[in-house]
């Protein structure tokens, strides 16, 4: 569904970019869960998270329809609980200086 949403977003680069954040929100949240509980299983890209699965279903459905600006805002709002790294607020557009993982020293 994440990939399908990204393909649907190809009609406008801004929408495609916002839809890619669905993946990055899942990846960084999964990484954060793993850091908190390395032995626990949370499923690949939050596949076991019922709430996130619902968000992905909704967002992949809206990506191909409706007003682009409203769709982007809905994506941003829906991902807010999963956005631990500022995906929609980078200081430099499309560049992120950190993820959920701590820096590993030498």
PDB file of C-alpha atoms in Angstrom:
ATOM      1  CA  UNK A   1       0.000   0.000   0.000  1.00  0.00           C
ATOM      2  CA  UNK A   2       2.884   2.387   0.702  1.00  0.00           C
ATOM      3  CA  UNK A   3       4.329   1.788  -2.755  1.00  0.00           C
ATOM      4  CA  UNK A   4       0.895   2.067  -4.383  1.00  0.00           C
ATOM      5  CA  UNK A   5       0.367   5.394  -2.633  1.00  0.00           C
ATOM      6  CA  UNK A   6       3.716   6.649  -3.899  1.00  0.00           C
ATOM      7  CA  UNK A   7       2.837   5.647  -7.453  1.00  0.00           C
ATOM      8  CA  UNK A   8      -0.526   7.416  -7.123  1.00  0.00           C
ATOM      9  CA  UNK A   9       1.348  10.487  -5.892  1.00  0.00           C
ATOM     10  CA  UNK A  10       3.445  10.671  -9.051  1.00  0.00           C
ATOM     11  CA  UNK A  11       0.863  12.995 -10.571  1.00  0.00           C
ATOM     12  CA  UNK A  12       2.518  15.810  -8.586  1.00  0.00           C
ATOM     13  CA  UNK A  13       6.057  15.732  -7.181  1.00  0.00           C
ATOM     14  CA  UNK A  14       4.990  17.440  -3.946  1.00  0.00           C
ATOM     15  CA  UNK A  15       2.404  14.728  -3.366  1.00  0.00           C
ATOM     16  CA  UNK A  16       4.880  11.983  -4.260  1.00  0.00           C
ATOM     17  CA  UNK A  17       7.370  13.467  -1.787  1.00  0.00           C
ATOM     18  CA  UNK A  18       4.725  13.575   0.958  1.00  0.00           C
ATOM     19  CA  UNK A  19       3.751   9.961   0.248  1.00  0.00           C
ATOM     20  CA  UNK A  20       7.373   8.838   0.591  1.00  0.00           C
ATOM     21  CA  UNK A  21       7.191  10.135   4.161  1.00  0.00           C
ATOM     22  CA  UNK A  22       4.727   7.296   4.871  1.00  0.00           C
ATOM     23  CA  UNK A  23       7.659   4.926   4.375  1.00  0.00           C
ATOM     24  CA  UNK A  24      10.149   7.056   6.330  1.00  0.00           C
ATOM     25  CA  UNK A  25       7.753   7.472   9.254  1.00  0.00           C
ATOM     26  CA  UNK A  26       7.366   3.688   9.427  1.00  0.00           C
ATOM     27  CA  UNK A  27      11.094   3.064   9.064  1.00  0.00           C
ATOM     28  CA  UNK A  28      12.152   5.517  11.774  1.00  0.00           C
ATOM     29  CA  UNK A  29       9.358   4.465  14.143  1.00  0.00           C
ATOM     30  CA  UNK A  30      10.254   0.793  13.633  1.00  0.00           C
ATOM     31  CA  UNK A  31      13.869   1.636  14.352  1.00  0.00           C
ATOM     32  CA  UNK A  32      12.853   3.476  17.500  1.00  0.00           C
ATOM     33  CA  UNK A  33      10.741   0.501  18.677  1.00  0.00           C
ATOM     34  CA  UNK A  34      13.683  -1.806  18.023  1.00  0.00           C
ATOM     35  CA  UNK A  35      16.005   0.412  20.058  1.00  0.00           C
ATOM     36  CA  UNK A  36      13.529   0.376  22.947  1.00  0.00           C
ATOM     37  CA  UNK A  37      13.015  -3.389  22.767  1.00  0.00           C
ATOM     38  CA  UNK A  38      15.547  -5.196  20.503  1.00  0.00           C
ATOM     39  CA  UNK A  39      14.019  -8.599  21.226  1.00  0.00           C
ATOM     40  CA  UNK A  40      10.446  -7.501  20.605  1.00  0.00           C
ATOM     41  CA  UNK A  41       8.731  -7.975  17.281  1.00  0.00           C
ATOM     42  CA  UNK A  42       6.881  -5.034  15.835  1.00  0.00           C
ATOM     43  CA  UNK A  43       6.613  -6.226  12.256  1.00  0.00           C
ATOM     44  CA  UNK A  44       8.366  -4.888   9.199  1.00  0.00           C
ATOM     45  CA  UNK A  45       7.586  -1.187   8.710  1.00  0.00           C
ATOM     46  CA  UNK A  46       4.948  -1.302  11.472  1.00  0.00           C
ATOM     47  CA  UNK A  47       3.003  -4.046   9.708  1.00  0.00           C
ATOM     48  CA  UNK A  48       1.726  -5.258  13.098  1.00  0.00           C
ATOM     49  CA  UNK A  49       0.561  -1.786  14.156  1.00  0.00           C
ATOM     50  CA  UNK A  50      -3.181  -1.705  13.455  1.00  0.00           C
ATOM     51  CA  UNK A  51      -3.346   2.082  13.777  1.00  0.00           C
ATOM     52  CA  UNK A  52      -0.528   2.631  11.311  1.00  0.00           C
ATOM     53  CA  UNK A  53      -2.001   0.121   8.866  1.00  0.00           C
ATOM     54  CA  UNK A  54      -5.221   2.122   8.936  1.00  0.00           C
ATOM     55  CA  UNK A  55      -3.298   5.348   8.254  1.00  0.00           C
ATOM     56  CA  UNK A  56      -1.497   3.729   5.315  1.00  0.00           C
ATOM     57  CA  UNK A  57      -4.791   2.479   3.835  1.00  0.00           C
ATOM     58  CA  UNK A  58      -6.345   5.925   4.088  1.00  0.00           C
ATOM     59  CA  UNK A  59      -3.346   7.792   2.693  1.00  0.00           C
ATOM     60  CA  UNK A  60      -2.753   5.426  -0.206  1.00  0.00           C
ATOM     61  CA  UNK A  61      -6.421   5.878  -1.158  1.00  0.00           C
ATOM     62  CA  UNK A  62      -6.338   9.689  -1.130  1.00  0.00           C
ATOM     63  CA  UNK A  63      -3.023  10.009  -3.012  1.00  0.00           C
ATOM     64  CA  UNK A  64      -4.621   9.421  -6.376  1.00  0.00           C
ATOM     65  CA  UNK A  65      -7.646  11.671  -5.840  1.00  0.00           C
ATOM     66  CA  UNK A  66      -8.599  15.163  -4.845  1.00  0.00           C
ATOM     67  CA  UNK A  67      -6.775  18.393  -4.205  1.00  0.00           C
ATOM     68  CA  UNK A  68      -3.002  17.955  -3.902  1.00  0.00           C
ATOM     69  CA  UNK A  69      -2.502  20.564  -1.179  1.00  0.00           C
ATOM     70  CA  UNK A  70      -5.299  19.105   0.960  1.00  0.00           C
ATOM     71  CA  UNK A  71      -3.913  15.602   0.444  1.00  0.00           C
ATOM     72  CA  UNK A  72      -0.427  16.706   1.528  1.00  0.00           C
ATOM     73  CA  UNK A  73      -1.839  18.356   4.642  1.00  0.00           C
ATOM     74  CA  UNK A  74      -3.806  15.197   5.475  1.00  0.00           C
ATOM     75  CA  UNK A  75      -0.641  13.097   5.051  1.00  0.00           C
ATOM     76  CA  UNK A  76       1.293  15.425   7.353  1.00  0.00           C
ATOM     77  CA  UNK A  77      -1.454  15.349   9.992  1.00  0.00           C
ATOM     78  CA  UNK A  78      -1.865  11.569   9.821  1.00  0.00           C
ATOM     79  CA  UNK A  79       1.856  10.926  10.190  1.00  0.00           C
ATOM     80  CA  UNK A  80       2.376  13.341  13.093  1.00  0.00           C
ATOM     81  CA  UNK A  81       2.182  10.602  15.781  1.00  0.00           C
ATOM     82  CA  UNK A  82       4.838   8.619  13.879  1.00  0.00           C
ATOM     83  CA  UNK A  83       7.106  11.520  12.954  1.00  0.00           C
ATOM     84  CA  UNK A  84       9.915  11.367  15.518  1.00  0.00           C
ATOM     85  CA  UNK A  85      12.563  12.959  13.302  1.00  0.00           C
ATOM     86  CA  UNK A  86      10.866  16.014  11.767  1.00  0.00           C
ATOM     87  CA  UNK A  87      10.064  14.565   8.355  1.00  0.00           C
ATOM     88  CA  UNK A  88       7.990  17.580   7.391  1.00  0.00           C
ATOM     89  CA  UNK A  89      10.249  20.118   9.085  1.00  0.00           C
ATOM     90  CA  UNK A  90      13.802  19.693   7.785  1.00  0.00           C
ATOM     91  CA  UNK A  91      16.096  22.708   8.090  1.00  0.00           C
ATOM     92  CA  UNK A  92      17.348  21.868   4.629  1.00  0.00           C
ATOM     93  CA  UNK A  93      14.617  20.572   2.324  1.00  0.00           C
ATOM     94  CA  UNK A  94      14.798  16.794   1.815  1.00  0.00           C
ATOM     95  CA  UNK A  95      17.924  16.406   3.982  1.00  0.00           C
ATOM     96  CA  UNK A  96      17.737  14.901   7.463  1.00  0.00           C
ATOM     97  CA  UNK A  97      20.625  15.066   9.878  1.00  0.00           C
ATOM     98  CA  UNK A  98      19.415  12.200  12.075  1.00  0.00           C
ATOM     99  CA  UNK A  99      17.111   9.244  12.351  1.00  0.00           C
ATOM    100  CA  UNK A 100      15.830   7.400  15.393  1.00  0.00           C
ATOM    101  CA  UNK A 101      19.121   5.553  15.825  1.00  0.00           C
ATOM    102  CA  UNK A 102      21.752   6.876  18.219  1.00  0.00           C
ATOM    103  CA  UNK A 103      25.221   7.552  16.881  1.00  0.00           C
ATOM    104  CA  UNK A 104      27.595   4.617  17.359  1.00  0.00           C
ATOM    105  CA  UNK A 105      30.980   5.772  18.552  1.00  0.00           C
ATOM    106  CA  UNK A 106      34.171   4.198  17.250  1.00  0.00           C
TER     107      UNK A 106
END
